[in-house]
CSV table of C-alpha atoms in Angstrom, one decimal:
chain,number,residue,atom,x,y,z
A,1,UNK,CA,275.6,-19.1,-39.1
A,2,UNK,CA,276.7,-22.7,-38.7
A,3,UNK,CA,274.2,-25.4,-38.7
A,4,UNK,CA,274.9,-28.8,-36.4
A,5,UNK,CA,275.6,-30.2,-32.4
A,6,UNK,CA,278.0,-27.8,-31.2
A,7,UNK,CA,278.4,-25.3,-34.0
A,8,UNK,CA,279.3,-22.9,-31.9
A,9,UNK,CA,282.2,-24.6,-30.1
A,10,UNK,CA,283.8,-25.9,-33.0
A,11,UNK,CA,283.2,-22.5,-34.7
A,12,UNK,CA,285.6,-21.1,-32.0
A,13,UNK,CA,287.7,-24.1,-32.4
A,14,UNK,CA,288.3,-23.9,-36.1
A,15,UNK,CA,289.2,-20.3,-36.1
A,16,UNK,CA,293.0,-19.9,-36.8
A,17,UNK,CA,294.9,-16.1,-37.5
A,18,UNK,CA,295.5,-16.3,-41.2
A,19,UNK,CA,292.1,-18.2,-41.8
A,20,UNK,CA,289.5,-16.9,-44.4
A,21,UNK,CA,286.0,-17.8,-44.1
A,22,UNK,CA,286.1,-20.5,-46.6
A,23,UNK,CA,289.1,-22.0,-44.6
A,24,UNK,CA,286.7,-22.1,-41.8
A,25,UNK,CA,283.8,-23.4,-43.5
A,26,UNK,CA,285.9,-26.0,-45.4
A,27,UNK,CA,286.9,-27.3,-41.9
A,28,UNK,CA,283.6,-27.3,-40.4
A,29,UNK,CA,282.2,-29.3,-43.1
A,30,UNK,CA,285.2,-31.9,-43.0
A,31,UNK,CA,283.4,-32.0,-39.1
A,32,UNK,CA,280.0,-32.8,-40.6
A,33,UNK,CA,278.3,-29.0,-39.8
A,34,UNK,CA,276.6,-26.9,-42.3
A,35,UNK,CA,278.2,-23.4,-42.9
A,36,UNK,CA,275.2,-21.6,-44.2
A,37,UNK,CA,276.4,-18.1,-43.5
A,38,UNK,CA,280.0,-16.7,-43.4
A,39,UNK,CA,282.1,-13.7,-43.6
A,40,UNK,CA,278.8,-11.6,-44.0
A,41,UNK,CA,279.0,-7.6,-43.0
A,42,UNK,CA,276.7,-5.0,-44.3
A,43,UNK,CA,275.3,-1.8,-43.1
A,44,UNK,CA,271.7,-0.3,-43.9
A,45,UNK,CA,270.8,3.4,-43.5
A,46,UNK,CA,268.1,5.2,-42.1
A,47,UNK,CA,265.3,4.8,-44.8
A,48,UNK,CA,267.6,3.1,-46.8
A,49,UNK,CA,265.9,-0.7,-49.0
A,50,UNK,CA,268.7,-2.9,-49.2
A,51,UNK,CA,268.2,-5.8,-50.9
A,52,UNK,CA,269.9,-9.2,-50.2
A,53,UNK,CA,269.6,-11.4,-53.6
A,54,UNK,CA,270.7,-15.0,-55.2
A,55,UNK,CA,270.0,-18.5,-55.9
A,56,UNK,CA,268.0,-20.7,-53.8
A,57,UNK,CA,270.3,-22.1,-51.0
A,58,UNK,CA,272.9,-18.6,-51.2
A,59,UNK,CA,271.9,-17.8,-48.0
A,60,UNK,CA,270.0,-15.0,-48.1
A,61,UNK,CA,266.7,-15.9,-46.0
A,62,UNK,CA,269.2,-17.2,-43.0
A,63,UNK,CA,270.8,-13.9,-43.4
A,64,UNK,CA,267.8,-12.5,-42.7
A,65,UNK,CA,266.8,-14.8,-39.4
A,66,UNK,CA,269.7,-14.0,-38.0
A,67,UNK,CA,269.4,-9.9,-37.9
A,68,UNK,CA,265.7,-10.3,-36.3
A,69,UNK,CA,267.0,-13.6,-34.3
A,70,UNK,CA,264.6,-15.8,-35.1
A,71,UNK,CA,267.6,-17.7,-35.6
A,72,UNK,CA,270.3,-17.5,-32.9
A,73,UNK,CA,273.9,-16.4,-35.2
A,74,UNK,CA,276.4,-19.0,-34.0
A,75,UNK,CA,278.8,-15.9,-34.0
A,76,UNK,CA,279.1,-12.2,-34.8
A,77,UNK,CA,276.9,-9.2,-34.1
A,78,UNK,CA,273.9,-7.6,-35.0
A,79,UNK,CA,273.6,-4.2,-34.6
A,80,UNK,CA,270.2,-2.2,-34.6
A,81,UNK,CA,270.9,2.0,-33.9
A,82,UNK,CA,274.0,0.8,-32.4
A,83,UNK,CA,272.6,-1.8,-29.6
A,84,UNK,CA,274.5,-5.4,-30.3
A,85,UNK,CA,270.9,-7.5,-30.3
A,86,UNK,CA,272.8,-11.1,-30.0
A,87,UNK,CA,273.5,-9.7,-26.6
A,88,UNK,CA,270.2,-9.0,-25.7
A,89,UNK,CA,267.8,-10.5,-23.5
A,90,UNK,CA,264.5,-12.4,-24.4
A,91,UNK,CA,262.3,-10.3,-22.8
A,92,UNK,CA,264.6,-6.7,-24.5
A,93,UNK,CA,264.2,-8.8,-27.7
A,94,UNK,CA,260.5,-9.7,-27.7
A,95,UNK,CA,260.0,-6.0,-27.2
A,96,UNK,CA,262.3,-4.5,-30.2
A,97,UNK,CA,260.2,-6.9,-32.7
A,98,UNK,CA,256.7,-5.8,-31.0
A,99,UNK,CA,258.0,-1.6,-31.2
A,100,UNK,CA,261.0,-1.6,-33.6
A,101,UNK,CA,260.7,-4.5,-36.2
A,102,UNK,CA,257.7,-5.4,-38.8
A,103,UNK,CA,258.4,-8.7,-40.5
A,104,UNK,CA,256.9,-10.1,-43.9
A,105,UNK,CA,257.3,-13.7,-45.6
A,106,UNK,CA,256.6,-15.5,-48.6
A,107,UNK,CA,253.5,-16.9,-46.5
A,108,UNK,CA,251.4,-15.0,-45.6
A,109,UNK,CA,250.7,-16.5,-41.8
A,110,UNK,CA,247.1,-15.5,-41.4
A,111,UNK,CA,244.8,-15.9,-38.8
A,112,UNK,CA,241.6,-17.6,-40.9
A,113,UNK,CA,238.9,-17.6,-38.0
A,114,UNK,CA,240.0,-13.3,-38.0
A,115,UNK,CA,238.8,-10.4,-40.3
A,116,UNK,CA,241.2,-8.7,-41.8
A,117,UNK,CA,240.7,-5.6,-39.8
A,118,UNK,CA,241.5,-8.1,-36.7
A,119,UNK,CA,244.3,-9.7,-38.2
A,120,UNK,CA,245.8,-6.0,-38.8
A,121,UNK,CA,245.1,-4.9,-35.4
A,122,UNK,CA,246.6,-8.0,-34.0
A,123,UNK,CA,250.0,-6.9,-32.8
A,124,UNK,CA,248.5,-3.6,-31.3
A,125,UNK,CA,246.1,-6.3,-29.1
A,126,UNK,CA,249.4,-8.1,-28.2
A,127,UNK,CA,251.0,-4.6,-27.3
A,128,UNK,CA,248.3,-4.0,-25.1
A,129,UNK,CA,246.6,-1.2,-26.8
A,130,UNK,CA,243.2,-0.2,-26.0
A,131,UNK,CA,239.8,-1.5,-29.0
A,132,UNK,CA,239.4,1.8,-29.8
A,133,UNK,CA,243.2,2.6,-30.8
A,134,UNK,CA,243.1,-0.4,-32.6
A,135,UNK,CA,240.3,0.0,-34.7
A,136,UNK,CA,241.7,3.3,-35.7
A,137,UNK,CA,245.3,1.8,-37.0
A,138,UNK,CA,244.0,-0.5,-38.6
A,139,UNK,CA,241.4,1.4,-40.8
A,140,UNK,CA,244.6,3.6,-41.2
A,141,UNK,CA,247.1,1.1,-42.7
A,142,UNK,CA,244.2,-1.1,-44.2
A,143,UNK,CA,243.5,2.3,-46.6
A,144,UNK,CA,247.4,2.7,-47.0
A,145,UNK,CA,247.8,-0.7,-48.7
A,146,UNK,CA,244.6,-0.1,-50.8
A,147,UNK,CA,242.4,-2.6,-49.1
A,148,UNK,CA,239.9,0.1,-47.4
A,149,UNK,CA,235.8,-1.7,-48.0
A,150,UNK,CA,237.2,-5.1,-47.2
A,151,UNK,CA,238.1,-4.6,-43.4
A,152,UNK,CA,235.2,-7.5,-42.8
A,153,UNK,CA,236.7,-10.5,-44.7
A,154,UNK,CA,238.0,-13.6,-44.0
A,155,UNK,CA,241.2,-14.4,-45.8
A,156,UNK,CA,239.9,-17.3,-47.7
A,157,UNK,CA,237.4,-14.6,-49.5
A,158,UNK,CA,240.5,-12.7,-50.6
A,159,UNK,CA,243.0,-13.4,-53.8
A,160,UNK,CA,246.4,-14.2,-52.9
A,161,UNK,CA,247.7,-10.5,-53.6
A,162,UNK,CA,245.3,-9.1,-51.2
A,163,UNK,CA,246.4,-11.6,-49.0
A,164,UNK,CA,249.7,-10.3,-48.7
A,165,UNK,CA,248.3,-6.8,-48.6
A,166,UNK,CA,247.1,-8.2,-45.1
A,167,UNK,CA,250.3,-9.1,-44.2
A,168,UNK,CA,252.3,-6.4,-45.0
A,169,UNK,CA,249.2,-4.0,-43.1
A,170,UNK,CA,250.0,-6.3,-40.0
A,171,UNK,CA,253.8,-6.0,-40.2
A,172,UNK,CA,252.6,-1.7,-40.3
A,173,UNK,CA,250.8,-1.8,-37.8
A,174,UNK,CA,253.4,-0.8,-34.9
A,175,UNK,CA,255.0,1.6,-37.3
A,176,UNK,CA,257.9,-0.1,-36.8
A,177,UNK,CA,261.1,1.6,-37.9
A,178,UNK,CA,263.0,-2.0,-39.3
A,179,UNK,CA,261.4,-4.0,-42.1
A,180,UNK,CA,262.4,-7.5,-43.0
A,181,UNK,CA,261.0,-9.2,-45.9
A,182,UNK,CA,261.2,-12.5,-47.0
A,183,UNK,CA,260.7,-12.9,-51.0
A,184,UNK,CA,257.0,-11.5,-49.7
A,185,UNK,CA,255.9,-11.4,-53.4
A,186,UNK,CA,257.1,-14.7,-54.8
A,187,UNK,CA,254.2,-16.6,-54.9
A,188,UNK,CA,252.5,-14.6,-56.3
A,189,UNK,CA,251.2,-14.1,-59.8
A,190,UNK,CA,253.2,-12.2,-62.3
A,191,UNK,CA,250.8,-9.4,-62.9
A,192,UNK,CA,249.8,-9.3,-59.4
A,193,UNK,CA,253.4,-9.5,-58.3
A,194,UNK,CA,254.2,-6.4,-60.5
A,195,UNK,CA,251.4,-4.5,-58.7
A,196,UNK,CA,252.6,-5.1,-55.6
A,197,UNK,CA,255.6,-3.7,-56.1
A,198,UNK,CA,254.4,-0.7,-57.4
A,199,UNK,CA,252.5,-0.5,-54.2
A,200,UNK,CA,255.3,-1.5,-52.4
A,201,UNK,CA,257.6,1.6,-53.7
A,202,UNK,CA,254.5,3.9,-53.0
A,203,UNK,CA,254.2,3.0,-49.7
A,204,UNK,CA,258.2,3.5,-48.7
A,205,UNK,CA,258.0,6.9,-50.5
A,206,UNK,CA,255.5,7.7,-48.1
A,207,UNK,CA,256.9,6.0,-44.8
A,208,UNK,CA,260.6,5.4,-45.4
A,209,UNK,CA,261.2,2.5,-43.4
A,210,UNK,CA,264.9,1.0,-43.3
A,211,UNK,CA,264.4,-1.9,-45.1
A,212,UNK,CA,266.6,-5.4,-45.6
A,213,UNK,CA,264.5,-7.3,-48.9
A,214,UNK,CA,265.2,-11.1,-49.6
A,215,UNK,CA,264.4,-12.1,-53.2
A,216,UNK,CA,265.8,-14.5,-55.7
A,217,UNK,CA,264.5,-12.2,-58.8
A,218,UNK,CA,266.8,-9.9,-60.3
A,219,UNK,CA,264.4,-7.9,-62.3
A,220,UNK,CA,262.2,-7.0,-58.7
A,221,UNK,CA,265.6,-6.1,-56.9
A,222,UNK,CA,266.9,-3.4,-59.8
A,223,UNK,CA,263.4,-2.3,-59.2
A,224,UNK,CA,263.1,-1.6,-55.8
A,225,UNK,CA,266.7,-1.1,-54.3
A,226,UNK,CA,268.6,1.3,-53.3
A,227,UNK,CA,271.8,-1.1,-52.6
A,228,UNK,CA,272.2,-4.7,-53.8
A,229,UNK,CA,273.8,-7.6,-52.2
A,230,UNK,CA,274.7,-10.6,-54.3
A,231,UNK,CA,275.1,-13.7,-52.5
A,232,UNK,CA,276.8,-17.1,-53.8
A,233,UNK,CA,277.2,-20.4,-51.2
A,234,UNK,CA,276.3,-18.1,-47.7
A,235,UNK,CA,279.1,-15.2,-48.6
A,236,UNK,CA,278.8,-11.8,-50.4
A,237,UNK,CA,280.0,-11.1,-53.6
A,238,UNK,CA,279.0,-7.6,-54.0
A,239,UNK,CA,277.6,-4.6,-52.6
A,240,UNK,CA,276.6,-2.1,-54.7
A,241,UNK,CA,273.6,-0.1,-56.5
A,242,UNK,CA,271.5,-1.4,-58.9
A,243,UNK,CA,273.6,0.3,-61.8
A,244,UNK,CA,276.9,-1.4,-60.1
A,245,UNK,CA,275.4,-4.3,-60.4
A,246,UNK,CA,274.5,-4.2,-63.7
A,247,UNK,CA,278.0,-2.2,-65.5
A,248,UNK,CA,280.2,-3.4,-63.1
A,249,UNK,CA,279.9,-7.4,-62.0
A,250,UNK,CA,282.4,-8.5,-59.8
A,251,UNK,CA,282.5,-11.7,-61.2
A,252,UNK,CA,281.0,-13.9,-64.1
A,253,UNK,CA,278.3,-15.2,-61.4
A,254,UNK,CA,277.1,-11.7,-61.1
A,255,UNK,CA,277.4,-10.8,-64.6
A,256,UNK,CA,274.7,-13.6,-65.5
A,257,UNK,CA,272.3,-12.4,-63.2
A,258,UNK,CA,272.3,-8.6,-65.0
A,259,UNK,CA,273.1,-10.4,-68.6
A,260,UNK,CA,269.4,-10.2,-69.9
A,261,UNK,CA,269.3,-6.4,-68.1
A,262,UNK,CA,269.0,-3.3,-70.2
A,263,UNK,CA,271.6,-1.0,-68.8
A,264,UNK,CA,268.9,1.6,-69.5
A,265,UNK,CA,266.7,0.5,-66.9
A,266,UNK,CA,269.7,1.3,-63.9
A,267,UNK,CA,271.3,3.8,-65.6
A,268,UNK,CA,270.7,7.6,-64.8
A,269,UNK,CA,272.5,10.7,-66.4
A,270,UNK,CA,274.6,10.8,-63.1
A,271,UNK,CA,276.2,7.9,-64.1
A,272,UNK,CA,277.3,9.4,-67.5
A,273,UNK,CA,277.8,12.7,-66.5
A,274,UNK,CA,281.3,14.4,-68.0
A,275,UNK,CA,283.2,17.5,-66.2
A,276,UNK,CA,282.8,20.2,-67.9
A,277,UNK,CA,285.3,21.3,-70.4
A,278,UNK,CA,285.8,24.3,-72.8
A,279,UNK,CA,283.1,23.0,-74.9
A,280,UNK,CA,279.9,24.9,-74.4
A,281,UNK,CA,276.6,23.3,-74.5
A,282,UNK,CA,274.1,24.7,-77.3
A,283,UNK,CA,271.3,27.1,-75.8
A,284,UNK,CA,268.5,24.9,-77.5
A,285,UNK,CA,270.0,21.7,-75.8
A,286,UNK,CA,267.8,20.2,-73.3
A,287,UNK,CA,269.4,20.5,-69.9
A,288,UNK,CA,269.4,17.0,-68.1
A,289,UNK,CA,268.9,17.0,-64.3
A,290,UNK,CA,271.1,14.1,-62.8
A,291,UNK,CA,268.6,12.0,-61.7
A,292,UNK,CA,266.5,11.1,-64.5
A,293,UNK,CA,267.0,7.5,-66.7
A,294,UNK,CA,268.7,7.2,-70.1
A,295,UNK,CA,265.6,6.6,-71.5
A,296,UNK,CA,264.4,9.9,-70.2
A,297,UNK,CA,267.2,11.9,-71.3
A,298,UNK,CA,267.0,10.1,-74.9
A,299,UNK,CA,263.3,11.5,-75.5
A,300,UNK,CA,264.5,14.6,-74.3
A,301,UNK,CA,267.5,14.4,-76.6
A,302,UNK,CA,265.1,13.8,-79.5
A,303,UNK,CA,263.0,15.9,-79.1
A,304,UNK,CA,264.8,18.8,-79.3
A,305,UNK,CA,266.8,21.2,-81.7
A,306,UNK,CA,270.0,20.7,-80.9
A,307,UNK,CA,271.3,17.6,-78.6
A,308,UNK,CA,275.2,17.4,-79.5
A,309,UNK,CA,276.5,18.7,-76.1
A,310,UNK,CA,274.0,18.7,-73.4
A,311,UNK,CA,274.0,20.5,-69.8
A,312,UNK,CA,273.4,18.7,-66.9
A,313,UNK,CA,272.1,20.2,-63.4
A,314,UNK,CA,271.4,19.3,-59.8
A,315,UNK,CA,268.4,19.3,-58.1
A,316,UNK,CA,268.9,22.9,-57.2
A,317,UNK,CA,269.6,23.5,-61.2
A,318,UNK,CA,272.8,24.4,-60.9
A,319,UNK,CA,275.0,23.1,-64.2
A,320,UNK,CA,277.5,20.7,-63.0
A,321,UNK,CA,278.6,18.7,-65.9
A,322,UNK,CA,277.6,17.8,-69.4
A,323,UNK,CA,276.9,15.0,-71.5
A,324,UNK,CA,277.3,14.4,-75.5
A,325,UNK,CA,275.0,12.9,-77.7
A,326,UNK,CA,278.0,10.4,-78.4
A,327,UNK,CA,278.0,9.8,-74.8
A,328,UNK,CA,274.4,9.2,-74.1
A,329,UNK,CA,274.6,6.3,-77.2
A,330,UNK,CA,277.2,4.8,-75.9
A,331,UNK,CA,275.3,4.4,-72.6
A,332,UNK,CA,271.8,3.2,-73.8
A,333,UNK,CA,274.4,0.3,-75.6
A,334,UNK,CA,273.3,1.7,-79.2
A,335,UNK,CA,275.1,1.3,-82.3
A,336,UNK,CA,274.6,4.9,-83.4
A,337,UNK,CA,277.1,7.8,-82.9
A,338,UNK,CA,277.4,11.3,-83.0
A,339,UNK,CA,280.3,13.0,-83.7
């Protein structure tokens, strides 16, 4: 995404065989454009909540304007269940974001002369659906984000957190398939904010929406992602889950966002987990399914009989691997061993 008269055309002009995408944007700049965007590729699964972090200015929120096209990419595709959407037409593309794509920002975009049972049901009136239908999705989703006895307000007799409640209802409303977010939480309150995301993690349990998540906070991206991107002056640095992040930076700028991080917090026994050997685990160790935290599997550890060599299982319960004691210290960062 290149910013300036003619961004496009010099784009194509710029481009040389052996060029990387700083070579390009270096150029373009010499030409008085604004690179904002380059070299960026990423795929997001089916239910999947990818989040796209880093410092004000990486990039990340133009990132996000480009997949939904609220701002036209100056080059590249987009592709949504395999349909290239920078080839689409306006009318194809107004109808994806009214059927396919819900939409949240950091402001919350209101109507204030609407309830908020009117502002929910807004994009059903636009889709053309009947009162009745409305009414009915939105007592539905207004419920689902925990706002059910306040259908009749006005938005300036809400707080700012149920204010975004509202929004994210509206962007539900069309139970759309794609969700883009926009740092939705960042003006909010700390407490609040924390609540929020709670909610937020409840509710895509419970709908699984593919999901691309813009936010400057690292703390709120270990917490909800499944994949993290890192993003530094409009490229990628890395790709990778929250736990990649944190025990393996690609680079010092990475490492200081997941300095202050507790490797507990991302870590799971699966990412520990040792093949199994001719060692055999004590019968009054706890067996450790894969998926549980360090922290978990510490308690566990603790609290029973024997801990040196522990089993580990699927979620079928099938032993797969093992973990020491020795192991599991090493991994929480602690200073104690066990032989």
């Amino acid at each position: 995404m290149v910013f300036g008269d003619r961004a496009a055309d010099e784009l194509g002009k710029s481009r040389k065989a052996d060029d990387t995408p700083r070579d390009v944007a270096s150029r373009l700049r010499t030409g008085g454009l604004i690179p904002a965007v380059r070299g960026i590729s990423f795929e997001v699964g089916v239910g999947e909540l990818f989040v796209v972090m880093g410092l004000s200015g990486s990039g990340k929120s133009t990132v996000i304007r480009c997949l939904s096209r609220l701002l036209e990419p100056s080059a590249g595709q987009v592709y949504i269940d395999g349909e290239d959407i920078t080839q689409s037409s306006h009318k194809r593309l107004v109808d994806m974001r009214r059927e396919k794509m819900g939409m949240v920002f950091q402001h919350f975009g209101l109507f204030p002369h609407m309830t908020v049972a009117d502002n929910v049901a807004y994009p059903l009136k636009v889709q053309g659906k009947s009162k009745q239908e409305r009414q009915r999705r939105a007592a539905e989703i207004i419920e689902l984000v925990g706002l059910a006895g306040r259908e009749t307000a006005y938005p300036r007799e809400l707080s700012g957190g149920q204010r975004q409640r509202v929004g994210i209802a509206r962007s539900l409303a069309v139970n759309p398939e794609i969700w883009f977010l926009d740092e939705p939480f960042s003006a909010l309150d700390p407490l609040i904010r924390r609540q929020l995301q709670d909610e937020f993690l409840r509710l895509q349990a419970e709908l699984q929406k593919s999901i691309v998540f813009i936010t400057h906070d690292i703390a709120e991206a270990l917490k909800l992602a499944d994949r993290i991107a890192i993003m530094r002056d409009g490229e990628i640095v890395q790709i990778g889950t929250p736990a990649d992040i944190v025990l393996n930076p690609a680079d010092d700028y990475v490492a200081e966002f997941a300095r202050e991080v507790p490797r507990a917090r991302v870590m799971t026994v699966s990412d520990l987990v040792e093949p199994l050997d001719s060692r055999v685990p004590d019968t009054r160790a706890p067996a450790l399914p894969m998926d549980i935290s360090l922290e978990e599997a510490l308690m566990r550890c603790l609290a029973a009989e024997e801990c040196r060599l522990m089993p580990v299982t699927n979620g079928s319960g099938d032993v797969v691997g093992q973990l020491s004691a020795g192991g599991l210290a090493r991994g929480l960062g602690s200073a104690w061993s066990v032989e």
